[in-house]
mmCIF file of N, CA and C in Angstrom:
data_model
loop_
_atom_site.group_PDB
_atom_site.id
_atom_site.type_symbol
_atom_site.label_atom_id
_atom_site.label_comp_id
_atom_site.label_asym_id
_atom_site.label_seq_id
_atom_site.Cartn_x
_atom_site.Cartn_y
_atom_site.Cartn_z
ATOM 1 N N MET A 189 9.058 13.846 15.307
ATOM 2 C CA MET A 189 7.932 13.039 15.730
ATOM 3 C C MET A 189 7.583 12.035 14.628
ATOM 4 N N LEU A 190 7.356 10.797 15.005
ATOM 5 C CA LEU A 190 7.016 9.735 14.064
ATOM 6 C C LEU A 190 5.541 9.845 13.683
ATOM 7 N N ARG A 191 5.283 9.969 12.384
ATOM 8 C CA ARG A 191 3.908 10.040 11.893
ATOM 9 C C ARG A 191 3.580 8.745 11.173
ATOM 10 N N LEU A 192 2.552 8.052 11.651
ATOM 11 C CA LEU A 192 2.143 6.789 11.055
ATOM 12 C C LEU A 192 0.896 6.982 10.203
ATOM 13 N N VAL A 193 0.809 6.223 9.128
ATOM 14 C CA VAL A 193 -0.335 6.284 8.216
ATOM 15 C C VAL A 193 -1.004 4.925 8.209
ATOM 16 N N ASN A 194 -2.318 4.905 8.402
ATOM 17 C CA ASN A 194 -3.084 3.665 8.375
ATOM 18 C C ASN A 194 -3.180 3.194 6.931
ATOM 19 N N ILE A 195 -2.732 1.955 6.689
ATOM 20 C CA ILE A 195 -2.768 1.409 5.327
ATOM 21 C C ILE A 195 -3.740 0.234 5.231
ATOM 22 N N GLY A 196 -4.629 0.147 6.206
ATOM 23 C CA GLY A 196 -5.674 -0.874 6.161
ATOM 24 C C GLY A 196 -5.533 -1.930 7.230
ATOM 25 N N PHE A 197 -6.680 -2.333 7.784
ATOM 26 C CA PHE A 197 -6.769 -3.401 8.780
ATOM 27 C C PHE A 197 -5.917 -3.121 10.014
ATOM 28 N N GLY A 198 -5.793 -1.859 10.372
ATOM 29 C CA GLY A 198 -5.036 -1.483 11.561
ATOM 30 C C GLY A 198 -3.533 -1.489 11.374
ATOM 31 N N ASN A 199 -3.062 -1.674 10.159
ATOM 32 C CA ASN A 199 -1.628 -1.667 9.873
ATOM 33 C C ASN A 199 -1.171 -0.249 9.572
ATOM 34 N N MET A 200 0.019 0.067 10.032
ATOM 35 C CA MET A 200 0.557 1.415 9.869
ATOM 36 C C MET A 200 1.938 1.353 9.221
ATOM 37 N N VAL A 201 2.279 2.438 8.545
ATOM 38 C CA VAL A 201 3.618 2.589 7.986
ATOM 39 C C VAL A 201 4.078 4.005 8.308
ATOM 40 N N ALA A 202 5.362 4.173 8.554
ATOM 41 C CA ALA A 202 5.917 5.484 8.875
ATOM 42 C C ALA A 202 5.849 6.376 7.627
ATOM 43 N N ALA A 203 5.208 7.512 7.754
ATOM 44 C CA ALA A 203 4.984 8.410 6.613
ATOM 45 C C ALA A 203 6.287 8.879 5.990
ATOM 46 N N ASP A 204 7.299 9.140 6.794
ATOM 47 C CA ASP A 204 8.553 9.665 6.249
ATOM 48 C C ASP A 204 9.411 8.601 5.577
ATOM 49 N N ARG A 205 8.991 7.340 5.628
ATOM 50 C CA ARG A 205 9.726 6.248 4.977
ATOM 51 C C ARG A 205 9.148 5.910 3.603
ATOM 52 N N ILE A 206 7.999 6.486 3.254
ATOM 53 C CA ILE A 206 7.327 6.178 1.981
ATOM 54 C C ILE A 206 7.979 6.963 0.840
ATOM 55 N N ILE A 207 8.320 6.232 -0.219
ATOM 56 C CA ILE A 207 8.878 6.865 -1.421
ATOM 57 C C ILE A 207 7.812 7.002 -2.493
ATOM 58 N N ALA A 208 7.003 5.937 -2.681
ATOM 59 C CA ALA A 208 5.987 5.953 -3.734
ATOM 60 C C ALA A 208 4.810 5.083 -3.338
ATOM 61 N N ILE A 209 3.631 5.467 -3.843
ATOM 62 C CA ILE A 209 2.414 4.669 -3.691
ATOM 63 C C ILE A 209 1.854 4.511 -5.096
ATOM 64 N N VAL A 210 1.823 3.266 -5.585
ATOM 65 C CA VAL A 210 1.416 3.032 -6.969
ATOM 66 C C VAL A 210 0.378 1.923 -7.058
ATOM 67 N N SER A 211 -0.294 1.883 -8.182
ATOM 68 C CA SER A 211 -1.249 0.814 -8.475
ATOM 69 C C SER A 211 -0.479 -0.430 -8.922
ATOM 70 N N PRO A 212 -0.946 -1.618 -8.562
ATOM 71 C CA PRO A 212 -0.221 -2.841 -8.914
ATOM 72 C C PRO A 212 -0.539 -3.407 -10.295
ATOM 73 N N ASP A 213 -1.265 -2.674 -11.113
ATOM 74 C CA ASP A 213 -1.794 -3.219 -12.359
ATOM 75 C C ASP A 213 -0.814 -3.279 -13.529
ATOM 76 N N SER A 214 0.213 -2.450 -13.539
ATOM 77 C CA SER A 214 1.114 -2.431 -14.698
ATOM 78 C C SER A 214 2.137 -3.562 -14.629
ATOM 79 N N ALA A 215 2.628 -3.959 -15.776
ATOM 80 C CA ALA A 215 3.616 -5.039 -15.853
ATOM 81 C C ALA A 215 4.907 -4.705 -15.099
ATOM 82 N N PRO A 216 5.427 -3.478 -15.203
ATOM 83 C CA PRO A 216 6.654 -3.168 -14.447
ATOM 84 C C PRO A 216 6.474 -3.293 -12.929
ATOM 85 N N VAL A 217 5.326 -2.888 -12.423
ATOM 86 C CA VAL A 217 5.077 -2.998 -10.984
ATOM 87 C C VAL A 217 4.918 -4.462 -10.596
ATOM 88 N N LYS A 218 4.278 -5.242 -11.442
ATOM 89 C CA LYS A 218 4.148 -6.676 -11.166
ATOM 90 C C LYS A 218 5.521 -7.339 -11.110
ATOM 91 N N ARG A 219 6.427 -6.911 -12.000
ATOM 92 C CA ARG A 219 7.802 -7.442 -11.972
ATOM 93 C C ARG A 219 8.512 -7.038 -10.687
ATOM 94 N N LEU A 220 8.327 -5.781 -10.278
ATOM 95 C CA LEU A 220 8.925 -5.314 -9.017
ATOM 96 C C LEU A 220 8.451 -6.154 -7.839
ATOM 97 N N ILE A 221 7.160 -6.437 -7.796
ATOM 98 C CA ILE A 221 6.600 -7.245 -6.712
ATOM 99 C C ILE A 221 7.198 -8.645 -6.739
ATOM 100 N N GLN A 222 7.285 -9.254 -7.915
ATOM 101 C CA GLN A 222 7.835 -10.610 -8.027
ATOM 102 C C GLN A 222 9.289 -10.657 -7.579
ATOM 103 N N GLU A 223 10.083 -9.681 -8.016
ATOM 104 C CA GLU A 223 11.486 -9.625 -7.610
ATOM 105 C C GLU A 223 11.608 -9.443 -6.100
ATOM 106 N N ALA A 224 10.764 -8.571 -5.545
ATOM 107 C CA ALA A 224 10.799 -8.327 -4.096
ATOM 108 C C ALA A 224 10.374 -9.581 -3.331
ATOM 109 N N ARG A 225 9.400 -10.320 -3.843
ATOM 110 C CA ARG A 225 8.997 -11.588 -3.194
ATOM 111 C C ARG A 225 10.166 -12.564 -3.147
ATOM 112 N N GLU A 226 10.868 -12.687 -4.262
ATOM 113 C CA GLU A 226 12.006 -13.603 -4.335
ATOM 114 C C GLU A 226 13.104 -13.211 -3.360
ATOM 115 N N GLU A 227 13.259 -11.906 -3.119
ATOM 116 C CA GLU A 227 14.294 -11.389 -2.215
ATOM 117 C C GLU A 227 13.769 -11.170 -0.792
ATOM 118 N N LYS A 228 12.536 -11.617 -0.521
ATOM 119 C CA LYS A 228 11.917 -11.509 0.813
ATOM 120 C C LYS A 228 11.824 -10.055 1.290
ATOM 121 N N ARG A 229 11.439 -9.148 0.363
ATOM 122 C CA ARG A 229 11.283 -7.731 0.691
ATOM 123 C C ARG A 229 9.832 -7.266 0.629
ATOM 124 N N VAL A 230 8.876 -8.213 0.555
ATOM 125 C CA VAL A 230 7.454 -7.868 0.457
ATOM 126 C C VAL A 230 6.800 -8.011 1.822
ATOM 127 N N ILE A 231 6.022 -7.003 2.182
ATOM 128 C CA ILE A 231 5.192 -7.050 3.385
ATOM 129 C C ILE A 231 3.755 -6.968 2.898
ATOM 130 N N ASP A 232 3.031 -8.075 3.033
ATOM 131 C CA ASP A 232 1.662 -8.173 2.522
ATOM 132 C C ASP A 232 0.678 -7.970 3.670
ATOM 133 N N VAL A 233 -0.041 -6.839 3.635
ATOM 134 C CA VAL A 233 -1.025 -6.543 4.689
ATOM 135 C C VAL A 233 -2.445 -6.521 4.125
ATOM 136 N N THR A 234 -2.662 -7.265 3.039
ATOM 137 C CA THR A 234 -3.976 -7.272 2.389
ATOM 138 C C THR A 234 -4.976 -8.193 3.080
ATOM 139 N N GLN A 235 -4.503 -9.070 3.937
ATOM 140 C CA GLN A 235 -5.347 -10.070 4.604
ATOM 141 C C GLN A 235 -6.187 -10.866 3.606
ATOM 142 N N GLY A 236 -5.549 -11.275 2.520
ATOM 143 C CA GLY A 236 -6.205 -12.110 1.527
ATOM 144 C C GLY A 236 -7.040 -11.373 0.507
ATOM 145 N N ARG A 237 -7.159 -10.081 0.649
ATOM 146 C CA ARG A 237 -7.932 -9.301 -0.334
ATOM 147 C C ARG A 237 -7.058 -8.917 -1.515
ATOM 148 N N ARG A 238 -7.690 -8.346 -2.508
ATOM 149 C CA ARG A 238 -6.993 -7.908 -3.717
ATOM 150 C C ARG A 238 -6.035 -6.764 -3.380
ATOM 151 N N THR A 239 -4.828 -6.822 -3.932
ATOM 152 C CA THR A 239 -3.857 -5.745 -3.748
ATOM 153 C C THR A 239 -4.278 -4.556 -4.603
ATOM 154 N N ARG A 240 -4.460 -3.413 -3.967
ATOM 155 C CA ARG A 240 -4.865 -2.204 -4.693
ATOM 156 C C ARG A 240 -3.800 -1.134 -4.684
ATOM 157 N N ALA A 241 -2.839 -1.238 -3.759
ATOM 158 C CA ALA A 241 -1.754 -0.263 -3.704
ATOM 159 C C ALA A 241 -0.462 -0.958 -3.330
ATOM 160 N N VAL A 242 0.624 -0.492 -3.931
ATOM 161 C CA VAL A 242 1.960 -0.959 -3.607
ATOM 162 C C VAL A 242 2.717 0.258 -3.090
ATOM 163 N N ILE A 243 3.215 0.131 -1.857
ATOM 164 C CA ILE A 243 3.940 1.227 -1.219
ATOM 165 C C ILE A 243 5.412 0.861 -1.208
ATOM 166 N N GLN A 244 6.247 1.700 -1.809
ATOM 167 C CA GLN A 244 7.683 1.474 -1.779
ATOM 168 C C GLN A 244 8.283 2.323 -0.671
ATOM 169 N N THR A 245 9.146 1.713 0.131
ATOM 170 C CA THR A 245 9.773 2.431 1.244
ATOM 171 C C THR A 245 11.228 2.748 0.915
ATOM 172 N N ASP A 246 11.818 3.595 1.732
ATOM 173 C CA ASP A 246 13.216 3.968 1.517
ATOM 174 C C ASP A 246 14.179 2.822 1.825
ATOM 175 N N SER A 247 13.700 1.756 2.474
ATOM 176 C CA SER A 247 14.529 0.573 2.728
ATOM 177 C C SER A 247 14.393 -0.450 1.599
ATOM 178 N N ASN A 248 13.705 -0.060 0.523
ATOM 179 C CA ASN A 248 13.470 -0.880 -0.670
ATOM 180 C C ASN A 248 12.509 -2.038 -0.421
ATOM 181 N N HIS A 249 11.715 -1.965 0.635
ATOM 182 C CA HIS A 249 10.654 -2.937 0.866
ATOM 183 C C HIS A 249 9.411 -2.493 0.115
ATOM 184 N N LEU A 250 8.566 -3.463 -0.269
ATOM 185 C CA LEU A 250 7.283 -3.164 -0.887
ATOM 186 C C LEU A 250 6.197 -3.617 0.074
ATOM 187 N N VAL A 251 5.267 -2.727 0.367
ATOM 188 C CA VAL A 251 4.140 -3.044 1.229
ATOM 189 C C VAL A 251 2.908 -3.127 0.343
ATOM 190 N N LEU A 252 2.226 -4.268 0.369
ATOM 191 C CA LEU A 252 1.022 -4.475 -0.436
ATOM 192 C C LEU A 252 -0.186 -4.190 0.431
ATOM 193 N N SER A 253 -1.072 -3.310 -0.043
ATOM 194 C CA SER A 253 -2.239 -2.908 0.725
ATOM 195 C C SER A 253 -3.518 -3.114 -0.081
ATOM 196 N N ALA A 254 -4.617 -3.360 0.615
ATOM 197 C CA ALA A 254 -5.926 -3.525 -0.028
ATOM 198 C C ALA A 254 -6.662 -2.194 -0.134
ATOM 199 N N ILE A 255 -6.008 -1.106 0.226
ATOM 200 C CA ILE A 255 -6.599 0.238 0.173
ATOM 201 C C ILE A 255 -6.131 0.936 -1.110
ATOM 202 N N GLN A 256 -7.004 1.716 -1.716
ATOM 203 C CA GLN A 256 -6.668 2.451 -2.941
ATOM 204 C C GLN A 256 -5.503 3.421 -2.705
ATOM 205 N N PRO A 257 -4.610 3.595 -3.706
ATOM 206 C CA PRO A 257 -3.509 4.554 -3.570
ATOM 207 C C PRO A 257 -3.987 5.964 -3.236
ATOM 208 N N GLU A 258 -5.122 6.373 -3.826
ATOM 209 C CA GLU A 258 -5.648 7.719 -3.577
ATOM 210 C C GLU A 258 -6.042 7.898 -2.110
ATOM 211 N N THR A 259 -6.576 6.856 -1.509
ATOM 212 C CA THR A 259 -6.980 6.916 -0.109
ATOM 213 C C THR A 259 -5.766 7.038 0.792
ATOM 214 N N ILE A 260 -4.739 6.254 0.508
ATOM 215 C CA ILE A 260 -3.518 6.325 1.311
ATOM 216 C C ILE A 260 -2.867 7.696 1.159
ATOM 217 N N ALA A 261 -2.837 8.207 -0.066
ATOM 218 C CA ALA A 261 -2.269 9.537 -0.293
ATOM 219 C C ALA A 261 -3.060 10.599 0.464
ATOM 220 N N GLY A 262 -4.387 10.462 0.477
ATOM 221 C CA GLY A 262 -5.218 11.395 1.230
ATOM 222 C C GLY A 262 -4.915 11.350 2.712
ATOM 223 N N ARG A 263 -4.663 10.164 3.237
ATOM 224 C CA ARG A 263 -4.313 10.023 4.649
ATOM 225 C C ARG A 263 -2.959 10.648 4.935
ATOM 226 N N LEU A 264 -2.052 10.561 3.976
ATOM 227 C CA LEU A 264 -0.736 11.178 4.141
ATOM 228 C C LEU A 264 -0.833 12.701 4.209
ATOM 229 N N THR A 265 -1.718 13.260 3.398
ATOM 230 C CA THR A 265 -1.850 14.716 3.354
ATOM 231 C C THR A 265 -2.851 15.244 4.374
ATOM 232 N N GLY A 266 -3.472 14.327 5.118
ATOM 233 C CA GLY A 266 -4.415 14.748 6.144
ATOM 234 C C GLY A 266 -5.838 14.844 5.650
ATOM 235 N N LYS A 267 -6.078 14.481 4.388
ATOM 236 C CA LYS A 267 -7.427 14.528 3.822
ATOM 237 C C LYS A 267 -7.998 13.122 3.838
ATOM 238 N N GLU A 268 -8.478 12.702 4.978
ATOM 239 C CA GLU A 268 -8.999 11.346 5.184
ATOM 240 C C GLU A 268 -10.284 11.152 4.393
ATOM 241 N N PHE A 269 -10.323 10.102 3.573
ATOM 242 C CA PHE A 269 -11.551 9.772 2.855
ATOM 243 C C PHE A 269 -11.534 8.304 2.480
ATOM 244 N N ILE A 270 -12.706 7.752 2.239
ATOM 245 C CA ILE A 270 -12.842 6.369 1.806
ATOM 246 C C ILE A 270 -13.700 6.374 0.549
ATOM 247 N N THR A 271 -13.254 5.667 -0.482
ATOM 248 C CA THR A 271 -14.014 5.620 -1.719
ATOM 249 C C THR A 271 -15.226 4.715 -1.540
ATOM 250 N N LYS A 272 -16.187 4.836 -2.417
ATOM 251 C CA LYS A 272 -17.408 4.041 -2.338
ATOM 252 C C LYS A 272 -17.107 2.539 -2.418
ATOM 253 N N ASP A 273 -16.132 2.139 -3.254
ATOM 254 C CA ASP A 273 -15.763 0.730 -3.371
ATOM 255 C C ASP A 273 -15.260 0.182 -2.034
ATOM 256 N N GLU A 274 -14.501 0.965 -1.309
ATOM 257 C CA GLU A 274 -13.940 0.517 -0.043
ATOM 258 C C GLU A 274 -14.994 0.470 1.061
ATOM 259 N N GLU A 275 -15.997 1.337 0.980
ATOM 260 C CA GLU A 275 -17.080 1.307 1.973
ATOM 261 C C GLU A 275 -17.812 -0.034 1.927
ATOM 262 N N LYS A 276 -17.958 -0.580 0.735
ATOM 263 C CA LYS A 276 -18.669 -1.854 0.579
ATOM 264 C C LYS A 276 -17.884 -3.017 1.169
ATOM 265 N N GLU A 277 -16.547 -2.938 1.118
ATOM 266 C CA GLU A 277 -15.702 -4.028 1.577
ATOM 267 C C GLU A 277 -15.622 -4.110 3.097
ATOM 268 N N PHE A 278 -15.703 -2.980 3.760
ATOM 269 C CA PHE A 278 -15.446 -2.968 5.205
ATOM 270 C C PHE A 278 -16.681 -2.984 6.016
#
């Protein structure tokens, strides 16, 4: 059965395709994003908001989300929650 995870603004990603969920703040992750942009492997679902999570898939695509990595991880494990910062945005 296909399990989808909400990654913000009604966008979903297949849970079994996710390899990693990381913060975009470090230099190595920023380099990964830049390389993926150049190779047309970035899927940006932030709708113009700040990128807070980078999801790497098994197809080597990077999905940029405006939702905190902890929130997405909670949704993956079934522990749905929204941080106080995200409540203010939505």
